[in-house]
PDB file of C-alpha atoms in Angstrom:
ATOM      1  CA  UNK A   1     -12.559 -31.328 -14.516  1.00  0.00           C
ATOM      2  CA  UNK A   2     -13.172 -30.315 -10.928  1.00  0.00           C
ATOM      3  CA  UNK A   3     -12.608 -27.106  -9.400  1.00  0.00           C
ATOM      4  CA  UNK A   4     -13.828 -24.305  -7.565  1.00  0.00           C
ATOM      5  CA  UNK A   5     -16.501 -21.980  -8.665  1.00  0.00           C
ATOM      6  CA  UNK A   6     -17.344 -18.669  -6.969  1.00  0.00           C
ATOM      7  CA  UNK A   7     -20.829 -18.617  -5.825  1.00  0.00           C
ATOM      8  CA  UNK A   8     -20.787 -14.945  -4.638  1.00  0.00           C
ATOM      9  CA  UNK A   9     -17.677 -12.735  -4.247  1.00  0.00           C
ATOM     10  CA  UNK A  10     -15.530 -14.658  -1.459  1.00  0.00           C
ATOM     11  CA  UNK A  11     -17.495 -17.663  -1.527  1.00  0.00           C
ATOM     12  CA  UNK A  12     -16.487 -20.668  -3.587  1.00  0.00           C
ATOM     13  CA  UNK A  13     -17.807 -24.157  -3.932  1.00  0.00           C
ATOM     14  CA  UNK A  14     -16.324 -27.559  -5.754  1.00  0.00           C
ATOM     15  CA  UNK A  15     -18.039 -28.217  -8.981  1.00  0.00           C
ATOM     16  CA  UNK A  16     -17.042 -29.326 -12.673  1.00  0.00           C
ATOM     17  CA  UNK A  17     -15.499 -26.801 -14.646  1.00  0.00           C
ATOM     18  CA  UNK A  18     -15.733 -26.343 -18.507  1.00  0.00           C
ATOM     19  CA  UNK A  19     -12.554 -25.963 -20.288  1.00  0.00           C
ATOM     20  CA  UNK A  20     -13.339 -22.241 -20.569  1.00  0.00           C
ATOM     21  CA  UNK A  21     -13.581 -21.701 -17.085  1.00  0.00           C
ATOM     22  CA  UNK A  22     -10.161 -23.636 -16.442  1.00  0.00           C
ATOM     23  CA  UNK A  23      -8.564 -21.192 -19.009  1.00  0.00           C
ATOM     24  CA  UNK A  24     -10.158 -18.428 -17.159  1.00  0.00           C
ATOM     25  CA  UNK A  25      -8.941 -19.504 -13.480  1.00  0.00           C
ATOM     26  CA  UNK A  26      -5.364 -20.176 -15.119  1.00  0.00           C
ATOM     27  CA  UNK A  27      -5.053 -16.799 -16.635  1.00  0.00           C
ATOM     28  CA  UNK A  28      -6.471 -15.377 -13.250  1.00  0.00           C
ATOM     29  CA  UNK A  29      -3.661 -17.195 -11.560  1.00  0.00           C
ATOM     30  CA  UNK A  30      -0.917 -15.962 -13.837  1.00  0.00           C
ATOM     31  CA  UNK A  31      -2.148 -12.468 -13.470  1.00  0.00           C
ATOM     32  CA  UNK A  32      -2.356 -12.336  -9.942  1.00  0.00           C
ATOM     33  CA  UNK A  33       1.115 -13.939  -9.858  1.00  0.00           C
ATOM     34  CA  UNK A  34       2.299 -11.205 -11.948  1.00  0.00           C
ATOM     35  CA  UNK A  35       0.760  -8.561  -9.870  1.00  0.00           C
ATOM     36  CA  UNK A  36       2.325  -9.740  -6.738  1.00  0.00           C
ATOM     37  CA  UNK A  37       5.871  -9.660  -8.198  1.00  0.00           C
ATOM     38  CA  UNK A  38       5.383  -6.002  -9.189  1.00  0.00           C
ATOM     39  CA  UNK A  39       3.727  -5.074  -5.780  1.00  0.00           C
ATOM     40  CA  UNK A  40       6.973  -4.761  -3.608  1.00  0.00           C
ATOM     41  CA  UNK A  41       4.771  -6.133  -0.832  1.00  0.00           C
ATOM     42  CA  UNK A  42       6.989  -8.324   1.312  1.00  0.00           C
ATOM     43  CA  UNK A  43       5.696 -12.115   0.264  1.00  0.00           C
ATOM     44  CA  UNK A  44       5.206 -13.548   3.958  1.00  0.00           C
ATOM     45  CA  UNK A  45       3.024 -10.703   4.700  1.00  0.00           C
ATOM     46  CA  UNK A  46       0.304 -12.448   2.413  1.00  0.00           C
ATOM     47  CA  UNK A  47      -0.211 -14.608   5.597  1.00  0.00           C
ATOM     48  CA  UNK A  48       0.655 -12.392   8.508  1.00  0.00           C
ATOM     49  CA  UNK A  49      -0.854  -9.235   7.682  1.00  0.00           C
ATOM     50  CA  UNK A  50      -4.669  -9.565   7.050  1.00  0.00           C
ATOM     51  CA  UNK A  51      -7.925  -8.077   8.581  1.00  0.00           C
ATOM     52  CA  UNK A  52      -8.384 -10.943  10.086  1.00  0.00           C
ATOM     53  CA  UNK A  53      -5.300 -11.054  12.238  1.00  0.00           C
ATOM     54  CA  UNK A  54      -5.331  -7.548  13.100  1.00  0.00           C
ATOM     55  CA  UNK A  55      -5.830  -7.083  16.888  1.00  0.00           C
ATOM     56  CA  UNK A  56      -7.069  -3.692  17.667  1.00  0.00           C
ATOM     57  CA  UNK A  57      -8.162  -2.250  20.999  1.00  0.00           C
ATOM     58  CA  UNK A  58     -12.075  -2.116  21.463  1.00  0.00           C
ATOM     59  CA  UNK A  59     -11.928   0.486  24.139  1.00  0.00           C
ATOM     60  CA  UNK A  60     -10.042   2.784  21.321  1.00  0.00           C
ATOM     61  CA  UNK A  61     -12.862   2.138  18.805  1.00  0.00           C
ATOM     62  CA  UNK A  62     -10.510   0.188  16.542  1.00  0.00           C
ATOM     63  CA  UNK A  63     -13.181  -2.012  15.028  1.00  0.00           C
ATOM     64  CA  UNK A  64     -14.412   0.991  13.468  1.00  0.00           C
ATOM     65  CA  UNK A  65     -10.830   1.600  12.136  1.00  0.00           C
ATOM     66  CA  UNK A  66     -10.694  -1.874  10.750  1.00  0.00           C
ATOM     67  CA  UNK A  67     -14.213  -1.243   9.326  1.00  0.00           C
ATOM     68  CA  UNK A  68     -13.330   1.842   7.408  1.00  0.00           C
ATOM     69  CA  UNK A  69      -9.960   0.389   6.001  1.00  0.00           C
ATOM     70  CA  UNK A  70     -12.248  -2.714   4.561  1.00  0.00           C
ATOM     71  CA  UNK A  71     -14.997   0.014   3.158  1.00  0.00           C
ATOM     72  CA  UNK A  72     -12.273   2.137   1.712  1.00  0.00           C
ATOM     73  CA  UNK A  73     -11.659  -1.014  -0.711  1.00  0.00           C
ATOM     74  CA  UNK A  74     -15.228  -0.929  -1.862  1.00  0.00           C
ATOM     75  CA  UNK A  75     -16.559   2.632  -1.925  1.00  0.00           C
ATOM     76  CA  UNK A  76     -13.936   4.967  -0.351  1.00  0.00           C
ATOM     77  CA  UNK A  77     -15.278   8.343   0.792  1.00  0.00           C
ATOM     78  CA  UNK A  78     -12.018   9.664  -0.547  1.00  0.00           C
ATOM     79  CA  UNK A  79      -9.112   8.394  -2.685  1.00  0.00           C
ATOM     80  CA  UNK A  80      -6.868   9.107   0.399  1.00  0.00           C
ATOM     81  CA  UNK A  81      -6.368   7.405   3.362  1.00  0.00           C
ATOM     82  CA  UNK A  82      -3.980   7.974   6.362  1.00  0.00           C
ATOM     83  CA  UNK A  83      -3.194   6.176   9.156  1.00  0.00           C
ATOM     84  CA  UNK A  84      -1.670   7.895  12.024  1.00  0.00           C
ATOM     85  CA  UNK A  85      -0.513   6.705  15.282  1.00  0.00           C
ATOM     86  CA  UNK A  86       2.941   6.061  17.370  1.00  0.00           C
ATOM     87  CA  UNK A  87       4.896   3.007  16.377  1.00  0.00           C
ATOM     88  CA  UNK A  88       3.509  -0.607  16.940  1.00  0.00           C
ATOM     89  CA  UNK A  89      -0.082   0.189  16.921  1.00  0.00           C
ATOM     90  CA  UNK A  90      -0.913  -1.490  13.530  1.00  0.00           C
ATOM     91  CA  UNK A  91      -0.992   0.748  10.748  1.00  0.00           C
ATOM     92  CA  UNK A  92       1.612  -0.834   8.601  1.00  0.00           C
ATOM     93  CA  UNK A  93      -0.652  -4.000   9.331  1.00  0.00           C
ATOM     94  CA  UNK A  94      -3.640  -2.267   8.114  1.00  0.00           C
ATOM     95  CA  UNK A  95      -2.321  -0.742   4.918  1.00  0.00           C
ATOM     96  CA  UNK A  96      -0.793  -4.133   3.655  1.00  0.00           C
ATOM     97  CA  UNK A  97      -3.962  -5.770   4.396  1.00  0.00           C
ATOM     98  CA  UNK A  98      -5.857  -3.183   2.170  1.00  0.00           C
ATOM     99  CA  UNK A  99      -3.223  -4.221  -0.614  1.00  0.00           C
ATOM    100  CA  UNK A 100      -3.306  -7.730  -0.585  1.00  0.00           C
ATOM    101  CA  UNK A 101      -7.119  -7.530  -0.616  1.00  0.00           C
ATOM    102  CA  UNK A 102      -7.022  -5.114  -3.451  1.00  0.00           C
ATOM    103  CA  UNK A 103      -4.725  -7.492  -5.397  1.00  0.00           C
ATOM    104  CA  UNK A 104      -6.515 -10.498  -4.783  1.00  0.00           C
ATOM    105  CA  UNK A 105     -10.252  -9.234  -5.373  1.00  0.00           C
ATOM    106  CA  UNK A 106      -9.760  -6.567  -8.016  1.00  0.00           C
ATOM    107  CA  UNK A 107      -7.001  -8.228 -10.046  1.00  0.00           C
ATOM    108  CA  UNK A 108      -5.299  -4.891 -10.059  1.00  0.00           C
ATOM    109  CA  UNK A 109      -1.970  -3.522  -9.170  1.00  0.00           C
ATOM    110  CA  UNK A 110      -0.968  -2.548  -5.989  1.00  0.00           C
ATOM    111  CA  UNK A 111       2.202  -0.809  -5.120  1.00  0.00           C
ATOM    112  CA  UNK A 112       4.064  -0.925  -1.656  1.00  0.00           C
ATOM    113  CA  UNK A 113       7.007   1.325  -0.636  1.00  0.00           C
ATOM    114  CA  UNK A 114       8.394   2.408   2.720  1.00  0.00           C
ATOM    115  CA  UNK A 115       8.752   5.907   1.807  1.00  0.00           C
ATOM    116  CA  UNK A 116      12.815   6.316   2.762  1.00  0.00           C
ATOM    117  CA  UNK A 117      12.991   2.610   0.601  1.00  0.00           C
ATOM    118  CA  UNK A 118      11.669   4.842  -2.568  1.00  0.00           C
ATOM    119  CA  UNK A 119      13.448   7.668  -1.973  1.00  0.00           C
ATOM    120  CA  UNK A 120      16.452   5.467  -1.794  1.00  0.00           C
ATOM    121  CA  UNK A 121      15.940   3.760  -4.933  1.00  0.00           C
ATOM    122  CA  UNK A 122      15.336   6.822  -6.878  1.00  0.00           C
ATOM    123  CA  UNK A 123      18.726   8.577  -5.359  1.00  0.00           C
ATOM    124  CA  UNK A 124      20.149   5.144  -6.697  1.00  0.00           C
ATOM    125  CA  UNK A 125      18.785   5.548 -10.003  1.00  0.00           C
ATOM    126  CA  UNK A 126      19.478   9.356 -10.531  1.00  0.00           C
ATOM    127  CA  UNK A 127      23.409   8.518  -9.437  1.00  0.00           C
ATOM    128  CA  UNK A 128      23.515   5.719 -12.221  1.00  0.00           C
ATOM    129  CA  UNK A 129      21.518   7.647 -14.641  1.00  0.00           C
ATOM    130  CA  UNK A 130      23.792  10.492 -14.374  1.00  0.00           C
ATOM    131  CA  UNK A 131      27.320   8.849 -13.932  1.00  0.00           C
ATOM    132  CA  UNK A 132      26.896   5.883 -16.361  1.00  0.00           C
ATOM    133  CA  UNK A 133      24.072   6.824 -18.662  1.00  0.00           C
ATOM    134  CA  UNK A 134      22.308   3.398 -18.241  1.00  0.00           C
ATOM    135  CA  UNK A 135      19.258   2.676 -19.672  1.00  0.00           C
ATOM    136  CA  UNK A 136      16.647  -0.031 -18.980  1.00  0.00           C
ATOM    137  CA  UNK A 137      13.839  -0.227 -15.833  1.00  0.00           C
ATOM    138  CA  UNK A 138      16.618  -1.082 -13.415  1.00  0.00           C
ATOM    139  CA  UNK A 139      17.997   2.354 -13.745  1.00  0.00           C
ATOM    140  CA  UNK A 140      15.553   4.750 -14.863  1.00  0.00           C
ATOM    141  CA  UNK A 141      14.528   6.753 -11.923  1.00  0.00           C
ATOM    142  CA  UNK A 142      11.959   8.227 -14.407  1.00  0.00           C
ATOM    143  CA  UNK A 143      10.180   5.171 -15.098  1.00  0.00           C
ATOM    144  CA  UNK A 144      10.039   4.514 -11.408  1.00  0.00           C
ATOM    145  CA  UNK A 145       8.753   7.759 -10.853  1.00  0.00           C
ATOM    146  CA  UNK A 146       5.754   7.381 -13.319  1.00  0.00           C
ATOM    147  CA  UNK A 147       5.396   3.444 -12.214  1.00  0.00           C
ATOM    148  CA  UNK A 148       4.827   4.735  -8.707  1.00  0.00           C
ATOM    149  CA  UNK A 149       2.668   7.712  -9.572  1.00  0.00           C
ATOM    150  CA  UNK A 150       0.044   6.041 -11.819  1.00  0.00           C
ATOM    151  CA  UNK A 151      -0.250   2.547  -9.863  1.00  0.00           C
ATOM    152  CA  UNK A 152      -4.051   2.268  -9.161  1.00  0.00           C
ATOM    153  CA  UNK A 153      -3.246   1.752  -5.251  1.00  0.00           C
ATOM    154  CA  UNK A 154      -0.218   2.915  -3.884  1.00  0.00           C
ATOM    155  CA  UNK A 155       0.834   2.438  -0.201  1.00  0.00           C
ATOM    156  CA  UNK A 156       3.255   4.727   1.483  1.00  0.00           C
ATOM    157  CA  UNK A 157       4.519   3.373   4.511  1.00  0.00           C
ATOM    158  CA  UNK A 158       6.293   5.606   7.380  1.00  0.00           C
ATOM    159  CA  UNK A 159       6.108   9.091   5.773  1.00  0.00           C
ATOM    160  CA  UNK A 160       8.052  11.194   7.948  1.00  0.00           C
ATOM    161  CA  UNK A 161      10.757   8.578   8.863  1.00  0.00           C
ATOM    162  CA  UNK A 162      12.664   9.975   5.632  1.00  0.00           C
ATOM    163  CA  UNK A 163      15.525  12.207   5.678  1.00  0.00           C
ATOM    164  CA  UNK A 164      13.619  15.882   5.330  1.00  0.00           C
ATOM    165  CA  UNK A 165      15.772  16.975   2.576  1.00  0.00           C
ATOM    166  CA  UNK A 166      14.379  19.710   0.073  1.00  0.00           C
ATOM    167  CA  UNK A 167      14.814  17.116  -2.687  1.00  0.00           C
ATOM    168  CA  UNK A 168      12.715  14.365  -0.780  1.00  0.00           C
ATOM    169  CA  UNK A 169      10.139  16.985  -0.318  1.00  0.00           C
ATOM    170  CA  UNK A 170       9.948  17.989  -3.387  1.00  0.00           C
ATOM    171  CA  UNK A 171       9.601  14.400  -5.000  1.00  0.00           C
ATOM    172  CA  UNK A 172       7.130  13.274  -2.289  1.00  0.00           C
ATOM    173  CA  UNK A 173       5.053  16.221  -3.040  1.00  0.00           C
ATOM    174  CA  UNK A 174       4.973  15.710  -6.951  1.00  0.00           C
ATOM    175  CA  UNK A 175       4.005  12.300  -6.395  1.00  0.00           C
ATOM    176  CA  UNK A 176       1.338  12.784  -3.827  1.00  0.00           C
ATOM    177  CA  UNK A 177      -0.122  16.078  -5.817  1.00  0.00           C
ATOM    178  CA  UNK A 178      -0.088  13.748  -8.904  1.00  0.00           C
ATOM    179  CA  UNK A 179      -2.480  11.016  -7.434  1.00  0.00           C
ATOM    180  CA  UNK A 180      -4.337  13.820  -5.413  1.00  0.00           C
ATOM    181  CA  UNK A 181      -5.389  15.786  -8.943  1.00  0.00           C
ATOM    182  CA  UNK A 182      -5.866  11.979 -10.679  1.00  0.00           C
ATOM    183  CA  UNK A 183      -8.066  10.551  -8.123  1.00  0.00           C
ATOM    184  CA  UNK A 184      -5.833   7.423  -7.380  1.00  0.00           C
ATOM    185  CA  UNK A 185      -6.119   5.469  -4.321  1.00  0.00           C
ATOM    186  CA  UNK A 186      -3.453   6.217  -1.596  1.00  0.00           C
ATOM    187  CA  UNK A 187      -2.651   4.994   1.572  1.00  0.00           C
ATOM    188  CA  UNK A 188      -0.301   6.544   3.929  1.00  0.00           C
ATOM    189  CA  UNK A 189       1.132   5.549   7.230  1.00  0.00           C
ATOM    190  CA  UNK A 190       2.910   8.034   9.613  1.00  0.00           C
ATOM    191  CA  UNK A 191       3.845   8.362  13.156  1.00  0.00           C
ATOM    192  CA  UNK A 192       3.944  12.380  12.721  1.00  0.00           C
ATOM    193  CA  UNK A 193       0.958  14.660  13.547  1.00  0.00           C
ATOM    194  CA  UNK A 194      -0.247  17.070  10.777  1.00  0.00           C
ATOM    195  CA  UNK A 195       1.991  19.856  11.870  1.00  0.00           C
ATOM    196  CA  UNK A 196       5.127  17.860  11.583  1.00  0.00           C
ATOM    197  CA  UNK A 197       4.550  16.933   7.894  1.00  0.00           C
ATOM    198  CA  UNK A 198       5.312  19.335   4.770  1.00  0.00           C
ATOM    199  CA  UNK A 199       2.597  21.680   4.780  1.00  0.00           C
ATOM    200  CA  UNK A 200       1.434  20.960   1.226  1.00  0.00           C
ATOM    201  CA  UNK A 201       1.491  17.251   1.724  1.00  0.00           C
ATOM    202  CA  UNK A 202      -0.444  17.381   4.978  1.00  0.00           C
ATOM    203  CA  UNK A 203      -3.202  19.614   3.227  1.00  0.00           C
ATOM    204  CA  UNK A 204      -3.705  16.975   0.717  1.00  0.00           C
ATOM    205  CA  UNK A 205      -3.891  14.054   3.061  1.00  0.00           C
ATOM    206  CA  UNK A 206      -6.270  16.097   5.442  1.00  0.00           C
ATOM    207  CA  UNK A 207      -8.795  16.350   2.955  1.00  0.00           C
ATOM    208  CA  UNK A 208      -8.960  12.456   2.593  1.00  0.00           C
ATOM    209  CA  UNK A 209      -9.895  10.141   5.401  1.00  0.00           C
ATOM    210  CA  UNK A 210      -7.752  10.305   8.406  1.00  0.00           C
ATOM    211  CA  UNK A 211      -7.645   7.491  11.035  1.00  0.00           C
ATOM    212  CA  UNK A 212      -5.991   7.889  14.465  1.00  0.00           C
ATOM    213  CA  UNK A 213      -4.705   4.634  16.203  1.00  0.00           C
ATOM    214  CA  UNK A 214      -3.611   5.122  19.769  1.00  0.00           C
ATOM    215  CA  UNK A 215      -2.262   2.927  22.506  1.00  0.00           C
ATOM    216  CA  UNK A 216       1.045   1.011  23.413  1.00  0.00           C
ATOM    217  CA  UNK A 217       3.116  -0.698  21.070  1.00  0.00           C
ATOM    218  CA  UNK A 218       1.938  -4.352  20.312  1.00  0.00           C
ATOM    219  CA  UNK A 219       5.888  -5.163  20.049  1.00  0.00           C
ATOM    220  CA  UNK A 220       6.409  -3.743  23.695  1.00  0.00           C
ATOM    221  CA  UNK A 221       3.481  -5.574  24.957  1.00  0.00           C
ATOM    222  CA  UNK A 222       4.216  -8.804  22.799  1.00  0.00           C
ATOM    223  CA  UNK A 223       7.993  -8.323  24.779  1.00  0.00           C
ATOM    224  CA  UNK A 224       6.615  -8.254  27.994  1.00  0.00           C
ATOM    225  CA  UNK A 225       4.702 -11.340  27.593  1.00  0.00           C
ATOM    226  CA  UNK A 226       7.671 -13.401  26.471  1.00  0.00           C
ATOM    227  CA  UNK A 227      10.076 -12.321  29.589  1.00  0.00           C
TER     228      UNK A 227
END
């Protein structure tokens, strides 16, 4: 059977495949499909949110920002990476690009959540757990917390946009603290400076790599061009 053989990582050539190689490729594809389903990544972003499609500003040194994000996949200086900047500067784009690259090259789990979405899901599960006593993955808040804590790569998007209740801060603090202690790769995006984040969370994030993205929102610029 003719298929694609990897010459070096990222480079493939057509060639005759043995039965064992065909089986290996099929197993790899099945695992990738399973990991994508578990990732919570918006499916369309597999095409739209990649390193190759990210447009930074050369005058702000954004080429270096993309380079650091790509290096994070290979040999990070620290397991925490935080992208800070105003809305529309490409933070989410880069974070999701990291997640897709990790899935496809490492065949290991990545998990994406907007912070408010994660907290809303936890609240929903706690309510169902306390009122209905329902069991199973779809209603167990502790299962979701454990799943999120242990993911090999976790993307927490838009930290600081959530309702800053004491409960929310406590859950986020516990999550980030667990991943900090266990050295698990965690990518955080936020519009807020460190002094506007909860102190313990900000302290852990600042120990890692922090990249600052500047400039005008891409969405605003796109809107002006279309008018």
